Amino acid sequence: SQKIEQNSEALNIQEGKTATLTCNYTNYSPAYLQWYRQDPGRGPVFLLLIRENEKEKRKERLKVTFDTTLKQSLFHITASQPADSATYLCALSGGGADGLTFGKGTHLIIQP
Amino acid sequence: SQTIHQWPATLVQPVGSPLSLECTVEGTSNPNLYWYRQAAGRGLQLLFYSVGIGQISSEVPQNLSASRPQDRQFILSSKKLLLSDSGFYLCAWTQGAWTDTQYFGPGTRLTVL
């Protein structure tokens, strides 16, 4: 069956360092992948979308890579700040009539 | 700009009671609408989606139902709540396909006692 794996343990990073979050998937051929940020008690907020033919996408301090051979996406936050602390969700779609499937998310804590 | 509203924000209901959660979208027309549930320690589970008025597709069999009486209104209902219905309910919309960027509402925290 299709499966999306994100590190279920919280990730603690020192302020100013680069935070790297991982999204692995199996039994998928996603057309594209999205990353969302979710704060406690609030709905997810879209951050970045990367397509299968793109290797890397950037937005300000955020960078996403997509390796369809490794079946993995990496999400990087450079110069991390305490305000970046949140849960980050990856979501995949096979495109067409397939729906969007979300991972369980990784809780990121940026320590001052 | 587009905005999405959900209410109530928080709800505590006894087992066996009915449920009605409402979602409305402003600033867009003919959106695709979605209901998700997020239980503690679990990912987002798609419950229903709608591509138009009166058109509802169910992803997971359960004692919940959804309706879309107007273009920008989506309602989640139950006749009798179960303990397992507790969770964080999120409404979302996309302008195009459901694989497009999803815009989520603020959510409703439902506790069934």
PDB file of C-alpha atoms in Angstrom:
ATOM      1  CA  SER A   1       0.000   0.000   0.000  1.00  0.00           C
ATOM      2  CA  GLN A   2       1.021   3.609  -0.442  1.00  0.00           C
ATOM      3  CA  LYS A   3       2.901   5.033   2.483  1.00  0.00           C
ATOM      4  CA  ILE A   4       4.369   8.402   3.447  1.00  0.00           C
ATOM      5  CA  GLU A   5       6.882   8.557   6.272  1.00  0.00           C
ATOM      6  CA  GLN A   6       7.964  11.619   8.177  1.00  0.00           C
ATOM      7  CA  ASN A   7      10.065  11.515  11.299  1.00  0.00           C
ATOM      8  CA  SER A   8       7.560  11.192  14.105  1.00  0.00           C
ATOM      9  CA  GLU A   9      10.036  12.359  16.719  1.00  0.00           C
ATOM     10  CA  ALA A  10      10.446  16.050  17.369  1.00  0.00           C
ATOM     11  CA  LEU A  11      13.435  17.678  15.731  1.00  0.00           C
ATOM     12  CA  ASN A  12      15.374  20.097  17.950  1.00  0.00           C
ATOM     13  CA  ILE A  13      17.586  22.619  16.177  1.00  0.00           C
ATOM     14  CA  GLN A  14      19.634  25.496  17.518  1.00  0.00           C
ATOM     15  CA  GLU A  15      18.584  28.928  16.317  1.00  0.00           C
ATOM     16  CA  GLY A  16      20.576  30.059  13.288  1.00  0.00           C
ATOM     17  CA  LYS A  17      21.298  26.535  12.087  1.00  0.00           C
ATOM     18  CA  THR A  18      19.715  24.832   9.094  1.00  0.00           C
ATOM     19  CA  ALA A  19      16.811  22.512   9.859  1.00  0.00           C
ATOM     20  CA  THR A  20      16.333  19.569   7.503  1.00  0.00           C
ATOM     21  CA  LEU A  21      13.136  17.538   7.478  1.00  0.00           C
ATOM     22  CA  THR A  22      12.641  14.311   5.558  1.00  0.00           C
ATOM     23  CA  CYS A  23       9.666  12.885   3.711  1.00  0.00           C
ATOM     24  CA  ASN A  24      10.003   9.347   2.376  1.00  0.00           C
ATOM     25  CA  TYR A  25       7.378   7.521   0.379  1.00  0.00           C
ATOM     26  CA  THR A  26       6.776   4.019  -0.931  1.00  0.00           C
ATOM     27  CA  ASN A  27       4.498   2.576  -3.584  1.00  0.00           C
ATOM     28  CA  TYR A  28       3.952   6.024  -5.055  1.00  0.00           C
ATOM     29  CA  SER A  29       4.769   7.684  -8.316  1.00  0.00           C
ATOM     30  CA  PRO A  30       3.884  11.214  -7.294  1.00  0.00           C
ATOM     31  CA  ALA A  31       3.433  13.864  -9.916  1.00  0.00           C
ATOM     32  CA  TYR A  32       4.287  16.435  -7.299  1.00  0.00           C
ATOM     33  CA  LEU A  33       4.822  17.004  -3.652  1.00  0.00           C
ATOM     34  CA  GLN A  34       3.770  19.789  -1.324  1.00  0.00           C
ATOM     35  CA  TRP A  35       4.955  21.004   2.073  1.00  0.00           C
ATOM     36  CA  TYR A  36       2.678  22.620   4.641  1.00  0.00           C
ATOM     37  CA  ARG A  37       3.240  24.206   8.022  1.00  0.00           C
ATOM     38  CA  GLN A  38       0.797  23.611  10.877  1.00  0.00           C
ATOM     39  CA  ASP A  39       0.786  25.508  14.155  1.00  0.00           C
ATOM     40  CA  PRO A  40      -0.964  24.037  17.235  1.00  0.00           C
ATOM     41  CA  GLY A  41      -4.739  24.274  16.980  1.00  0.00           C
ATOM     42  CA  ARG A  42      -4.686  25.750  13.493  1.00  0.00           C
ATOM     43  CA  GLY A  43      -5.113  24.539   9.935  1.00  0.00           C
ATOM     44  CA  PRO A  44      -2.112  23.723   7.728  1.00  0.00           C
ATOM     45  CA  VAL A  45      -0.669  26.505   5.595  1.00  0.00           C
ATOM     46  CA  PHE A  46       0.834  25.823   2.180  1.00  0.00           C
ATOM     47  CA  LEU A  47       4.556  26.528   1.818  1.00  0.00           C
ATOM     48  CA  LEU A  48       5.998  24.994  -1.353  1.00  0.00           C
ATOM     49  CA  LEU A  49       5.115  22.704  -4.234  1.00  0.00           C
ATOM     50  CA  ILE A  50       7.682  20.804  -6.273  1.00  0.00           C
ATOM     51  CA  ARG A  51       6.967  18.789  -9.401  1.00  0.00           C
ATOM     52  CA  GLU A  52       8.456  15.425 -10.327  1.00  0.00           C
ATOM     53  CA  ASN A  53      10.624  16.961 -13.035  1.00  0.00           C
ATOM     54  CA  GLU A  54      12.050  19.554 -10.636  1.00  0.00           C
ATOM     55  CA  LYS A  55      15.022  18.777  -8.449  1.00  0.00           C
ATOM     56  CA  GLU A  56      14.888  21.813  -6.203  1.00  0.00           C
ATOM     57  CA  LYS A  57      12.595  24.704  -5.312  1.00  0.00           C
ATOM     58  CA  ARG A  58      13.372  27.715  -3.145  1.00  0.00           C
ATOM     59  CA  LYS A  59      11.345  30.363  -1.386  1.00  0.00           C
ATOM     60  CA  GLU A  60      13.146  32.828   0.844  1.00  0.00           C
ATOM     61  CA  ARG A  61      14.783  30.721   3.617  1.00  0.00           C
ATOM     62  CA  LEU A  62      13.028  27.552   2.489  1.00  0.00           C
ATOM     63  CA  LYS A  63      14.358  24.955   0.099  1.00  0.00           C
ATOM     64  CA  VAL A  64      12.755  21.710  -1.041  1.00  0.00           C
ATOM     65  CA  THR A  65      14.412  18.902  -2.960  1.00  0.00           C
ATOM     66  CA  PHE A  66      12.675  16.010  -4.667  1.00  0.00           C
ATOM     67  CA  ASP A  67      14.501  12.794  -5.548  1.00  0.00           C
ATOM     68  CA  THR A  68      12.164  10.391  -7.330  1.00  0.00           C
ATOM     69  CA  THR A  69      14.894   7.730  -7.436  1.00  0.00           C
ATOM     70  CA  LEU A  70      15.366   7.749  -3.674  1.00  0.00           C
ATOM     71  CA  LYS A  71      11.636   8.394  -3.225  1.00  0.00           C
ATOM     72  CA  GLN A  72      12.448  11.221  -0.881  1.00  0.00           C
ATOM     73  CA  SER A  73      11.943  14.921  -0.382  1.00  0.00           C
ATOM     74  CA  LEU A  74      14.040  17.082   1.905  1.00  0.00           C
ATOM     75  CA  PHE A  75      12.751  20.338   3.357  1.00  0.00           C
ATOM     76  CA  HIS A  76      15.356  22.823   4.548  1.00  0.00           C
ATOM     77  CA  ILE A  77      14.962  25.967   6.631  1.00  0.00           C
ATOM     78  CA  THR A  78      18.141  28.026   6.675  1.00  0.00           C
ATOM     79  CA  ALA A  79      19.002  30.527   9.402  1.00  0.00           C
ATOM     80  CA  SER A  80      16.269  28.976  11.520  1.00  0.00           C
ATOM     81  CA  GLN A  81      14.377  31.095  14.029  1.00  0.00           C
ATOM     82  CA  PRO A  82      12.220  30.185  17.048  1.00  0.00           C
ATOM     83  CA  ALA A  83       9.217  31.400  15.014  1.00  0.00           C
ATOM     84  CA  ASP A  84       9.866  28.505  12.615  1.00  0.00           C
ATOM     85  CA  SER A  85       8.845  26.074  15.348  1.00  0.00           C
ATOM     86  CA  ALA A  86       5.802  24.165  14.096  1.00  0.00           C
ATOM     87  CA  THR A  87       4.745  20.842  12.601  1.00  0.00           C
ATOM     88  CA  TYR A  88       5.623  20.426   8.944  1.00  0.00           C
ATOM     89  CA  LEU A  89       3.565  18.137   6.730  1.00  0.00           C
ATOM     90  CA  CYS A  90       4.428  16.727   3.351  1.00  0.00           C
ATOM     91  CA  ALA A  91       1.698  15.743   0.925  1.00  0.00           C
ATOM     92  CA  LEU A  92       1.894  13.759  -2.283  1.00  0.00           C
ATOM     93  CA  SER A  93      -0.276  13.346  -5.294  1.00  0.00           C
ATOM     94  CA  GLY A  94      -0.093  10.996  -8.194  1.00  0.00           C
ATOM     95  CA  GLY A  95      -1.871  13.561 -10.276  1.00  0.00           C
ATOM     96  CA  GLY A  96      -5.102  13.239 -12.198  1.00  0.00           C
ATOM     97  CA  ALA A  97      -7.877  11.673 -10.222  1.00  0.00           C
ATOM     98  CA  ASP A  98      -5.614  10.722  -7.344  1.00  0.00           C
ATOM     99  CA  GLY A  99      -6.141  12.616  -4.151  1.00  0.00           C
ATOM    100  CA  LEU A 100      -3.620  14.414  -2.005  1.00  0.00           C
ATOM    101  CA  THR A 101      -2.243  12.229   0.787  1.00  0.00           C
ATOM    102  CA  PHE A 102      -0.615  13.829   3.818  1.00  0.00           C
ATOM    103  CA  GLY A 103       2.141  12.504   6.031  1.00  0.00           C
ATOM    104  CA  LYS A 104       1.742  12.679   9.804  1.00  0.00           C
ATOM    105  CA  GLY A 105       4.184  15.565  10.031  1.00  0.00           C
ATOM    106  CA  THR A 106       7.397  16.338  11.880  1.00  0.00           C
ATOM    107  CA  HIS A 107       7.394  18.641  14.891  1.00  0.00           C
ATOM    108  CA  LEU A 108      10.262  21.119  14.592  1.00  0.00           C
ATOM    109  CA  ILE A 109      11.529  23.013  17.628  1.00  0.00           C
ATOM    110  CA  ILE A 110      14.006  25.851  17.147  1.00  0.00           C
ATOM    111  CA  GLN A 111      15.752  26.609  20.403  1.00  0.00           C
ATOM    112  CA  PRO A 112      17.034  30.116  21.084  1.00  0.00           C
TER     113      PRO A 112
ATOM    114  CA  SER B   1      -8.682  37.810  -1.436  1.00  0.00           C
ATOM    115  CA  GLN B   2     -10.119  34.459  -0.504  1.00  0.00           C
ATOM    116  CA  THR B   3     -10.978  33.483   3.041  1.00  0.00           C
ATOM    117  CA  ILE B   4     -12.372  30.338   4.574  1.00  0.00           C
ATOM    118  CA  HIS B   5     -14.406  30.209   7.763  1.00  0.00           C
ATOM    119  CA  GLN B   6     -15.347  27.346  10.034  1.00  0.00           C
ATOM    120  CA  TRP B   7     -17.592  27.238  13.042  1.00  0.00           C
ATOM    121  CA  PRO B   8     -17.812  26.505  15.762  1.00  0.00           C
ATOM    122  CA  ALA B   9     -14.152  26.642  16.756  1.00  0.00           C
ATOM    123  CA  THR B  10     -14.650  24.262  19.656  1.00  0.00           C
ATOM    124  CA  LEU B  11     -17.400  21.799  20.431  1.00  0.00           C
ATOM    125  CA  VAL B  12     -18.017  19.318  23.238  1.00  0.00           C
ATOM    126  CA  GLN B  13     -20.834  16.882  22.572  1.00  0.00           C
ATOM    127  CA  PRO B  14     -22.173  13.774  24.330  1.00  0.00           C
ATOM    128  CA  VAL B  15     -22.127  10.401  22.624  1.00  0.00           C
ATOM    129  CA  GLY B  16     -25.246   9.886  20.556  1.00  0.00           C
ATOM    130  CA  SER B  17     -25.908  13.568  19.964  1.00  0.00           C
ATOM    131  CA  PRO B  18     -26.142  15.111  16.480  1.00  0.00           C
ATOM    132  CA  LEU B  19     -23.450  17.198  14.846  1.00  0.00           C
ATOM    133  CA  SER B  20     -23.373  20.029  12.362  1.00  0.00           C
ATOM    134  CA  LEU B  21     -20.143  21.778  11.372  1.00  0.00           C
ATOM    135  CA  GLU B  22     -20.177  24.539   8.821  1.00  0.00           C
ATOM    136  CA  CYS B  23     -17.581  25.816   6.393  1.00  0.00           C
ATOM    137  CA  THR B  24     -17.884  28.792   4.059  1.00  0.00           C
ATOM    138  CA  VAL B  25     -15.484  30.230   1.513  1.00  0.00           C
ATOM    139  CA  GLU B  26     -15.406  33.846   0.378  1.00  0.00           C
ATOM    140  CA  GLY B  27     -13.763  35.498  -2.575  1.00  0.00           C
ATOM    141  CA  THR B  28     -13.932  32.631  -5.043  1.00  0.00           C
ATOM    142  CA  SER B  29     -16.524  30.763  -7.044  1.00  0.00           C
ATOM    143  CA  ASN B  30     -17.026  27.081  -7.778  1.00  0.00           C
ATOM    144  CA  PRO B  31     -14.273  25.885  -5.448  1.00  0.00           C
ATOM    145  CA  ASN B  32     -13.602  22.241  -4.734  1.00  0.00           C
ATOM    146  CA  LEU B  33     -14.316  21.701  -1.047  1.00  0.00           C
ATOM    147  CA  TYR B  34     -12.932  19.102   1.368  1.00  0.00           C
ATOM    148  CA  TRP B  35     -13.484  17.856   4.898  1.00  0.00           C
ATOM    149  CA  TYR B  36     -10.542  16.329   6.754  1.00  0.00           C
ATOM    150  CA  ARG B  37     -10.204  14.907  10.233  1.00  0.00           C
ATOM    151  CA  GLN B  38      -6.973  14.996  12.194  1.00  0.00           C
ATOM    152  CA  ALA B  39      -6.930  12.699  15.216  1.00  0.00           C
ATOM    153  CA  ALA B  40      -4.214  12.874  17.839  1.00  0.00           C
ATOM    154  CA  GLY B  41      -1.009  11.276  16.573  1.00  0.00           C
ATOM    155  CA  ARG B  42      -2.483  10.637  13.154  1.00  0.00           C
ATOM    156  CA  GLY B  43      -2.258  12.360   9.828  1.00  0.00           C
ATOM    157  CA  LEU B  44      -4.929  14.227   7.953  1.00  0.00           C
ATOM    158  CA  GLN B  45      -7.681  11.887   6.860  1.00  0.00           C
ATOM    159  CA  LEU B  46      -9.818  12.973   3.929  1.00  0.00           C
ATOM    160  CA  LEU B  47     -13.493  12.421   4.760  1.00  0.00           C
ATOM    161  CA  PHE B  48     -15.467  14.052   1.943  1.00  0.00           C
ATOM    162  CA  TYR B  49     -14.906  16.205  -1.080  1.00  0.00           C
ATOM    163  CA  SER B  50     -17.223  18.127  -3.360  1.00  0.00           C
ATOM    164  CA  VAL B  51     -16.724  19.491  -6.852  1.00  0.00           C
ATOM    165  CA  GLY B  52     -20.054  21.292  -7.000  1.00  0.00           C
ATOM    166  CA  ILE B  53     -23.423  21.957  -5.371  1.00  0.00           C
ATOM    167  CA  GLY B  54     -25.035  18.704  -4.298  1.00  0.00           C
ATOM    168  CA  GLN B  55     -22.038  16.636  -5.415  1.00  0.00           C
ATOM    169  CA  ILE B  56     -20.421  14.784  -2.532  1.00  0.00           C
ATOM    170  CA  SER B  57     -17.867  11.987  -2.598  1.00  0.00           C
ATOM    171  CA  SER B  58     -17.042   9.994   0.501  1.00  0.00           C
ATOM    172  CA  GLU B  59     -13.585   8.643   1.119  1.00  0.00           C
ATOM    173  CA  VAL B  60     -14.168   6.789   4.361  1.00  0.00           C
ATOM    174  CA  PRO B  61     -17.335   4.917   5.403  1.00  0.00           C
ATOM    175  CA  GLN B  62     -18.523   6.225   8.755  1.00  0.00           C
ATOM    176  CA  ASN B  63     -21.473   7.709  10.562  1.00  0.00           C
ATOM    177  CA  LEU B  64     -20.693  11.157   9.151  1.00  0.00           C
ATOM    178  CA  SER B  65     -22.255  12.798   6.118  1.00  0.00           C
ATOM    179  CA  ALA B  66     -21.615  15.970   4.168  1.00  0.00           C
ATOM    180  CA  SER B  67     -23.732  18.342   2.148  1.00  0.00           C
ATOM    181  CA  ARG B  68     -23.123  21.306  -0.113  1.00  0.00           C
ATOM    182  CA  PRO B  69     -26.304  23.355  -0.257  1.00  0.00           C
ATOM    183  CA  GLN B  70     -24.619  26.390  -1.809  1.00  0.00           C
ATOM    184  CA  ASP B  71     -21.564  26.925  -3.977  1.00  0.00           C
ATOM    185  CA  ARG B  72     -19.369  28.128  -1.132  1.00  0.00           C
ATOM    186  CA  GLN B  73     -20.907  26.293   1.794  1.00  0.00           C
ATOM    187  CA  PHE B  74     -19.946  22.850   3.006  1.00  0.00           C
ATOM    188  CA  ILE B  75     -21.559  21.131   5.988  1.00  0.00           C
ATOM    189  CA  LEU B  76     -20.429  18.094   7.943  1.00  0.00           C
ATOM    190  CA  SER B  77     -23.122  16.266   9.896  1.00  0.00           C
ATOM    191  CA  SER B  78     -23.825  13.270  12.036  1.00  0.00           C
ATOM    192  CA  LYS B  79     -27.056  11.928  13.448  1.00  0.00           C
ATOM    193  CA  LYS B  80     -25.367  10.175  16.386  1.00  0.00           C
ATOM    194  CA  LEU B  81     -21.821  10.904  17.458  1.00  0.00           C
ATOM    195  CA  LEU B  82     -19.412   8.195  18.567  1.00  0.00           C
ATOM    196  CA  LEU B  83     -16.431   8.579  20.885  1.00  0.00           C
ATOM    197  CA  SER B  84     -14.195   7.860  17.901  1.00  0.00           C
ATOM    198  CA  ASP B  85     -15.526  10.961  16.146  1.00  0.00           C
ATOM    199  CA  SER B  86     -13.444  13.172  18.420  1.00  0.00           C
ATOM    200  CA  GLY B  87     -10.751  15.075  16.586  1.00  0.00           C
ATOM    201  CA  PHE B  88      -9.793  18.235  14.773  1.00  0.00           C
ATOM    202  CA  TYR B  89     -11.977  18.821  11.723  1.00  0.00           C
ATOM    203  CA  LEU B  90     -10.599  20.879   8.912  1.00  0.00           C
ATOM    204  CA  CYS B  91     -12.317  22.271   5.867  1.00  0.00           C
ATOM    205  CA  ALA B  92     -10.226  23.129   2.817  1.00  0.00           C
ATOM    206  CA  TRP B  93     -10.706  24.398  -0.713  1.00  0.00           C
ATOM    207  CA  THR B  94      -8.886  24.316  -4.014  1.00  0.00           C
ATOM    208  CA  GLN B  95      -9.668  26.293  -7.113  1.00  0.00           C
ATOM    209  CA  GLY B  96      -8.750  23.515  -9.480  1.00  0.00           C
ATOM    210  CA  ALA B  97      -8.007  19.851  -9.003  1.00  0.00           C
ATOM    211  CA  TRP B  98      -7.742  18.489  -5.513  1.00  0.00           C
ATOM    212  CA  THR B  99      -4.081  17.964  -6.104  1.00  0.00           C
ATOM    213  CA  ASP B 100      -3.618  21.711  -6.245  1.00  0.00           C
ATOM    214  CA  THR B 101      -2.595  23.767  -3.258  1.00  0.00           C
ATOM    215  CA  GLN B 102      -5.146  23.299  -0.514  1.00  0.00           C
ATOM    216  CA  TYR B 103      -6.246  26.264   1.600  1.00  0.00           C
ATOM    217  CA  PHE B 104      -7.390  25.219   5.026  1.00  0.00           C
ATOM    218  CA  GLY B 105      -9.810  26.781   7.449  1.00  0.00           C
ATOM    219  CA  PRO B 106      -9.057  27.362  11.134  1.00  0.00           C
ATOM    220  CA  GLY B 107     -10.582  24.030  12.138  1.00  0.00           C
ATOM    221  CA  THR B 108     -13.107  22.786  14.697  1.00  0.00           C
ATOM    222  CA  ARG B 109     -11.953  20.891  17.774  1.00  0.00           C
ATOM    223  CA  LEU B 110     -14.626  18.270  18.529  1.00  0.00           C
ATOM    224  CA  THR B 111     -14.628  16.337  21.771  1.00  0.00           C
ATOM    225  CA  VAL B 112     -17.193  13.589  22.190  1.00  0.00           C
ATOM    226  CA  LEU B 113     -17.728  12.515  25.796  1.00  0.00           C
TER     227      LEU B 113
END
